[in-house]
Amino acid sequence: DQQVKQNSPSLSVQEGRISILNCDYTNSMFDYFLWYKKYPAEGPTFLISISSIKDKNEDGRFTVFLNKSAKHLSLHIVPSQPGDSAVYFCAANSGGSNYKLTFGKGTLLTVNP
Amino acid sequence: EADIYQTPRYLVIGTGKKITLECSQTMGHDKMYWYQQDPGMELHLIHYSYGVNSTEKGDLSSESTVSRIRTEHFPLTLESARPSHTSQYLCASSAGTIEKLFFGSGTQLSVL
């Protein structure tokens, strides 16, 4: 049973516009969430994270929003650039002595020039 | 910058062969992980280690084994490769309580 769900396998946006990637989770014990970016033939790289005590975290063009009541988070990229084209993975952790991450299936973002 | 290395990057091998996928990190991280990923699917944790001589199986059952004799080295071994083992294997390491994993570039394994 998937605990972290990314229901959109792909997303295509125009350069300069906003990209919104969505993620839902089912496990109430998750209290820390991360986004990773992956280019083909490379390993994922950490992008941005958010703790459950916050509802927003911003880093440059990237903002993550967390809605705990809906068990939903989203990644906003503004403005989108062609170099942002990659697979984006949502991941969650339940903290404490658990150092493991649970990943979603990823969303392929294509930013068209 | 993260320094975690995986070799080989690509491996095509016949059924029944024994293989070892190498993973090394130079950051002194105590925690290391192996994830397996098929195209379009989640990364599944198959093994992890919180320190030397400590290894645990992950959430996804795997026929592979791992060892952690040195902090920097976390190799994964398949005693007898099968076509069902065809996948991408990603090694990662981290330090601290909140996870920001540093991933290697992965090994794409194809078993014929």
mmCIF file of C-alpha atoms in Angstrom:
data_model
loop_
_atom_site.group_PDB
_atom_site.id
_atom_site.type_symbol
_atom_site.label_atom_id
_atom_site.label_comp_id
_atom_site.label_asym_id
_atom_site.label_seq_id
_atom_site.Cartn_x
_atom_site.Cartn_y
_atom_site.Cartn_z
ATOM 1 C CA ASP A 1 0.000 0.000 0.000
ATOM 2 C CA GLN A 2 1.482 3.293 -1.101
ATOM 3 C CA GLN A 3 1.937 5.682 1.793
ATOM 4 C CA VAL A 4 3.215 8.518 -0.384
ATOM 5 C CA LYS A 5 1.336 9.162 -3.599
ATOM 6 C CA GLN A 6 2.204 11.344 -6.542
ATOM 7 C CA ASN A 7 -0.814 10.907 -8.767
ATOM 8 C CA SER A 8 0.477 12.866 -11.758
ATOM 9 C CA PRO A 9 3.110 10.852 -13.619
ATOM 10 C CA SER A 10 3.981 13.853 -15.761
ATOM 11 C CA LEU A 11 3.531 17.617 -16.036
ATOM 12 C CA SER A 12 4.383 19.955 -18.886
ATOM 13 C CA VAL A 13 4.670 23.738 -18.472
ATOM 14 C CA GLN A 14 5.985 26.695 -20.418
ATOM 15 C CA GLU A 15 9.199 28.398 -19.438
ATOM 16 C CA GLY A 16 8.537 31.297 -17.062
ATOM 17 C CA ARG A 17 5.241 29.897 -15.790
ATOM 18 C CA ILE A 18 4.571 28.217 -12.458
ATOM 19 C CA SER A 19 5.014 24.473 -11.990
ATOM 20 C CA ILE A 20 2.960 22.841 -9.239
ATOM 21 C CA LEU A 21 3.761 19.280 -8.239
ATOM 22 C CA ASN A 22 1.483 17.521 -5.805
ATOM 23 C CA CYS A 23 1.969 14.809 -3.216
ATOM 24 C CA ASP A 24 -0.457 13.075 -0.849
ATOM 25 C CA TYR A 25 0.349 10.853 2.095
ATOM 26 C CA THR A 26 -1.632 8.447 4.224
ATOM 27 C CA ASN A 27 0.569 7.837 7.253
ATOM 28 C CA SER A 28 -0.273 10.249 10.094
ATOM 29 C CA MET A 29 3.089 9.529 11.694
ATOM 30 C CA PHE A 30 4.985 11.302 8.915
ATOM 31 C CA ASP A 31 6.307 14.583 10.256
ATOM 32 C CA TYR A 32 9.040 15.566 7.835
ATOM 33 C CA PHE A 33 8.765 15.850 4.078
ATOM 34 C CA LEU A 34 11.348 16.274 1.371
ATOM 35 C CA TRP A 35 11.476 16.816 -2.368
ATOM 36 C CA TYR A 36 14.198 15.288 -4.499
ATOM 37 C CA LYS A 37 15.024 15.995 -8.119
ATOM 38 C CA LYS A 38 16.406 13.332 -10.445
ATOM 39 C CA TYR A 39 17.944 13.644 -13.885
ATOM 40 C CA PRO A 40 18.235 10.566 -16.120
ATOM 41 C CA ALA A 41 21.168 8.277 -15.278
ATOM 42 C CA GLU A 42 21.882 10.210 -12.079
ATOM 43 C CA GLY A 43 20.956 9.777 -8.453
ATOM 44 C CA PRO A 44 18.290 11.988 -6.838
ATOM 45 C CA THR A 45 19.467 15.259 -5.310
ATOM 46 C CA PHE A 46 17.845 16.975 -2.339
ATOM 47 C CA LEU A 47 15.814 20.033 -3.262
ATOM 48 C CA ILE A 48 13.785 21.316 -0.314
ATOM 49 C CA SER A 49 12.159 20.027 2.867
ATOM 50 C CA ILE A 50 9.481 20.978 5.365
ATOM 51 C CA SER A 51 8.741 19.998 8.924
ATOM 52 C CA SER A 52 5.192 19.301 10.038
ATOM 53 C CA ILE A 53 5.342 22.265 12.407
ATOM 54 C CA LYS A 54 5.396 24.559 9.381
ATOM 55 C CA ASP A 55 3.002 25.044 6.507
ATOM 56 C CA LYS A 56 5.401 26.705 4.097
ATOM 57 C CA ASN A 57 9.098 26.679 3.310
ATOM 58 C CA GLU A 58 10.726 28.749 0.613
ATOM 59 C CA ASP A 59 14.122 28.528 -1.048
ATOM 60 C CA GLY A 60 14.638 30.777 -4.027
ATOM 61 C CA ARG A 61 12.328 29.698 -6.843
ATOM 62 C CA PHE A 62 11.126 26.685 -4.879
ATOM 63 C CA THR A 63 8.355 26.725 -2.273
ATOM 64 C CA VAL A 64 6.831 23.753 -0.521
ATOM 65 C CA PHE A 65 3.391 23.994 1.068
ATOM 66 C CA LEU A 66 2.088 21.521 3.626
ATOM 67 C CA ASN A 67 -1.586 20.977 4.484
ATOM 68 C CA LYS A 68 -1.560 18.525 7.378
ATOM 69 C CA SER A 69 -5.321 18.227 7.695
ATOM 70 C CA ALA A 70 -5.533 17.170 4.050
ATOM 71 C CA LYS A 71 -2.308 15.148 4.224
ATOM 72 C CA HIS A 72 -1.167 17.003 1.146
ATOM 73 C CA LEU A 73 1.916 18.860 0.102
ATOM 74 C CA SER A 74 2.879 20.676 -3.041
ATOM 75 C CA LEU A 75 6.043 22.010 -4.624
ATOM 76 C CA HIS A 76 5.844 25.288 -6.501
ATOM 77 C CA ILE A 77 8.551 26.333 -8.938
ATOM 78 C CA VAL A 78 8.394 29.956 -10.067
ATOM 79 C CA PRO A 79 9.491 30.828 -12.664
ATOM 80 C CA SER A 80 10.028 27.454 -14.299
ATOM 81 C CA GLN A 81 13.180 27.016 -16.370
ATOM 82 C CA PRO A 82 14.099 24.357 -18.962
ATOM 83 C CA GLY A 83 16.845 23.132 -16.599
ATOM 84 C CA ASP A 84 14.115 22.213 -14.113
ATOM 85 C CA SER A 85 13.019 19.385 -16.416
ATOM 86 C CA ALA A 86 13.520 16.245 -14.339
ATOM 87 C CA VAL A 87 11.664 13.696 -12.235
ATOM 88 C CA TYR A 88 10.598 15.063 -8.850
ATOM 89 C CA PHE A 89 10.152 12.685 -5.938
ATOM 90 C CA CYS A 90 8.210 13.432 -2.789
ATOM 91 C CA ALA A 91 9.487 11.645 0.326
ATOM 92 C CA ALA A 92 8.392 11.418 3.959
ATOM 93 C CA ASN A 93 9.900 10.475 7.288
ATOM 94 C CA SER A 94 8.280 9.691 10.627
ATOM 95 C CA GLY A 95 11.145 11.050 12.688
ATOM 96 C CA GLY A 96 12.243 9.860 16.110
ATOM 97 C CA SER A 97 14.710 7.013 15.762
ATOM 98 C CA ASN A 98 13.392 6.178 12.296
ATOM 99 C CA TYR A 99 15.937 7.350 9.774
ATOM 100 C CA LYS A 100 14.205 5.923 6.725
ATOM 101 C CA LEU A 101 12.426 7.746 3.911
ATOM 102 C CA THR A 102 9.302 6.612 2.072
ATOM 103 C CA PHE A 103 9.185 7.816 -1.522
ATOM 104 C CA GLY A 104 6.437 8.460 -4.041
ATOM 105 C CA LYS A 105 6.640 7.303 -7.671
ATOM 106 C CA GLY A 106 7.764 10.658 -8.937
ATOM 107 C CA THR A 107 6.437 13.220 -11.414
ATOM 108 C CA LEU A 108 8.245 13.947 -14.662
ATOM 109 C CA LEU A 109 8.327 17.707 -15.171
ATOM 110 C CA THR A 110 9.015 19.038 -18.640
ATOM 111 C CA VAL A 111 9.573 22.769 -19.019
ATOM 112 C CA ASN A 112 9.250 23.857 -22.630
ATOM 113 C CA PRO A 113 11.261 26.845 -23.915
ATOM 114 C CA GLU B 1 29.223 18.822 -2.226
ATOM 115 C CA ALA B 2 28.325 15.217 -1.581
ATOM 116 C CA ASP B 3 30.942 12.611 -2.398
ATOM 117 C CA ILE B 4 29.350 9.228 -2.788
ATOM 118 C CA TYR B 5 30.445 6.899 -5.525
ATOM 119 C CA GLN B 6 28.921 3.830 -7.061
ATOM 120 C CA THR B 7 30.548 1.369 -9.429
ATOM 121 C CA PRO B 8 29.847 0.108 -11.955
ATOM 122 C CA ARG B 9 27.393 2.581 -13.522
ATOM 123 C CA TYR B 10 26.038 -0.094 -15.847
ATOM 124 C CA LEU B 11 26.265 -3.871 -15.596
ATOM 125 C CA VAL B 12 24.916 -6.492 -17.980
ATOM 126 C CA ILE B 13 25.372 -10.004 -16.702
ATOM 127 C CA GLY B 14 24.098 -13.510 -17.254
ATOM 128 C CA THR B 15 21.796 -15.447 -14.974
ATOM 129 C CA GLY B 16 23.482 -17.248 -12.098
ATOM 130 C CA LYS B 17 26.497 -14.956 -11.810
ATOM 131 C CA LYS B 18 27.605 -13.503 -8.501
ATOM 132 C CA ILE B 19 27.864 -9.718 -8.507
ATOM 133 C CA THR B 20 28.910 -7.023 -6.074
ATOM 134 C CA LEU B 21 27.806 -3.417 -6.445
ATOM 135 C CA GLU B 22 30.232 -1.015 -4.828
ATOM 136 C CA CYS B 23 29.337 2.099 -2.847
ATOM 137 C CA SER B 24 31.754 4.420 -1.082
ATOM 138 C CA GLN B 25 31.364 7.794 0.574
ATOM 139 C CA THR B 26 34.038 10.179 1.789
ATOM 140 C CA MET B 27 31.853 12.309 4.065
ATOM 141 C CA GLY B 28 32.209 10.171 7.187
ATOM 142 C CA HIS B 29 28.448 9.614 7.303
ATOM 143 C CA ASP B 30 27.388 6.914 9.725
ATOM 144 C CA LYS B 31 24.122 6.038 7.970
ATOM 145 C CA MET B 32 24.084 4.351 4.573
ATOM 146 C CA TYR B 33 21.262 2.936 2.481
ATOM 147 C CA TRP B 34 20.523 0.908 -0.629
ATOM 148 C CA TYR B 35 17.409 1.724 -2.629
ATOM 149 C CA GLN B 36 16.039 -0.120 -5.628
ATOM 150 C CA GLN B 37 14.047 1.628 -8.321
ATOM 151 C CA ASP B 38 12.230 0.382 -11.398
ATOM 152 C CA PRO B 39 11.214 2.910 -14.105
ATOM 153 C CA GLY B 40 8.206 4.980 -13.077
ATOM 154 C CA MET B 41 8.125 3.462 -9.635
ATOM 155 C CA GLU B 42 9.038 4.495 -6.093
ATOM 156 C CA LEU B 43 12.466 4.130 -4.623
ATOM 157 C CA HIS B 44 12.236 1.127 -2.303
ATOM 158 C CA LEU B 45 14.597 0.739 0.644
ATOM 159 C CA ILE B 46 16.222 -2.713 0.550
ATOM 160 C CA HIS B 47 19.067 -2.374 3.081
ATOM 161 C CA TYR B 48 20.379 0.157 5.560
ATOM 162 C CA SER B 49 23.174 0.544 8.060
ATOM 163 C CA TYR B 50 23.530 2.926 10.988
ATOM 164 C CA GLY B 51 27.208 2.209 11.502
ATOM 165 C CA VAL B 52 30.035 -0.275 11.193
ATOM 166 C CA ASN B 53 28.936 -3.895 11.670
ATOM 167 C CA SER B 54 25.292 -2.799 11.674
ATOM 168 C CA THR B 55 23.033 -3.832 8.784
ATOM 169 C CA GLU B 56 19.280 -4.195 8.520
ATOM 170 C CA LYS B 57 16.847 -5.241 5.832
ATOM 171 C CA GLY B 58 14.624 -2.543 4.436
ATOM 172 C CA ASP B 59 10.960 -2.370 3.595
ATOM 173 C CA LEU B 60 11.264 -4.254 0.303
ATOM 174 C CA SER B 61 12.372 -7.859 0.504
ATOM 175 C CA SER B 62 15.546 -8.467 -1.440
ATOM 176 C CA GLU B 63 17.706 -11.493 -2.121
ATOM 177 C CA SER B 64 20.794 -9.321 -1.938
ATOM 178 C CA THR B 65 23.085 -8.999 1.074
ATOM 179 C CA VAL B 66 25.199 -6.130 2.359
ATOM 180 C CA SER B 67 28.155 -5.606 4.668
ATOM 181 C CA ARG B 68 29.532 -2.607 6.563
ATOM 182 C CA ILE B 69 33.062 -3.350 7.669
ATOM 183 C CA ARG B 70 34.273 0.231 7.181
ATOM 184 C CA THR B 71 32.356 3.468 7.642
ATOM 185 C CA GLU B 72 32.943 4.594 4.099
ATOM 186 C CA HIS B 73 32.111 1.334 2.288
ATOM 187 C CA PHE B 74 28.720 -0.378 1.871
ATOM 188 C CA PRO B 75 28.790 -3.017 -0.876
ATOM 189 C CA LEU B 76 25.750 -4.977 -2.038
ATOM 190 C CA THR B 77 26.086 -8.579 -3.237
ATOM 191 C CA LEU B 78 23.834 -10.856 -5.237
ATOM 192 C CA GLU B 79 25.022 -14.456 -4.968
ATOM 193 C CA SER B 80 23.116 -15.641 -8.041
ATOM 194 C CA ALA B 81 21.696 -12.980 -10.328
ATOM 195 C CA ARG B 82 18.309 -13.517 -11.989
ATOM 196 C CA PRO B 83 16.361 -11.492 -14.581
ATOM 197 C CA SER B 84 14.001 -10.356 -11.781
ATOM 198 C CA HIS B 85 16.976 -8.501 -10.261
ATOM 199 C CA THR B 86 17.121 -6.188 -13.259
ATOM 200 C CA SER B 87 16.679 -2.702 -11.806
ATOM 201 C CA GLN B 88 18.469 0.478 -10.827
ATOM 202 C CA TYR B 89 20.275 0.297 -7.483
ATOM 203 C CA LEU B 90 20.916 3.567 -5.667
ATOM 204 C CA CYS B 91 23.239 3.946 -2.709
ATOM 205 C CA ALA B 92 22.835 6.845 -0.307
ATOM 206 C CA SER B 93 24.335 8.189 2.895
ATOM 207 C CA SER B 94 23.358 10.711 5.526
ATOM 208 C CA ALA B 95 24.329 12.190 8.875
ATOM 209 C CA GLY B 96 22.151 13.695 11.572
ATOM 210 C CA THR B 97 18.643 13.000 12.691
ATOM 211 C CA ILE B 98 16.649 14.529 9.885
ATOM 212 C CA GLU B 99 17.243 12.834 6.622
ATOM 213 C CA LYS B 100 18.806 14.602 3.704
ATOM 214 C CA LEU B 101 20.140 11.734 1.760
ATOM 215 C CA PHE B 102 23.056 12.113 -0.579
ATOM 216 C CA PHE B 103 22.700 9.671 -3.441
ATOM 217 C CA GLY B 104 25.260 8.118 -5.710
ATOM 218 C CA SER B 105 24.679 8.037 -9.454
ATOM 219 C CA GLY B 106 23.308 4.508 -9.270
ATOM 220 C CA THR B 107 24.059 1.187 -10.913
ATOM 221 C CA GLN B 108 21.764 0.056 -13.710
ATOM 222 C CA LEU B 109 21.779 -3.740 -13.538
ATOM 223 C CA SER B 110 20.500 -5.908 -16.376
ATOM 224 C CA VAL B 111 20.417 -9.657 -15.882
ATOM 225 C CA LEU B 112 19.922 -11.656 -19.072
#
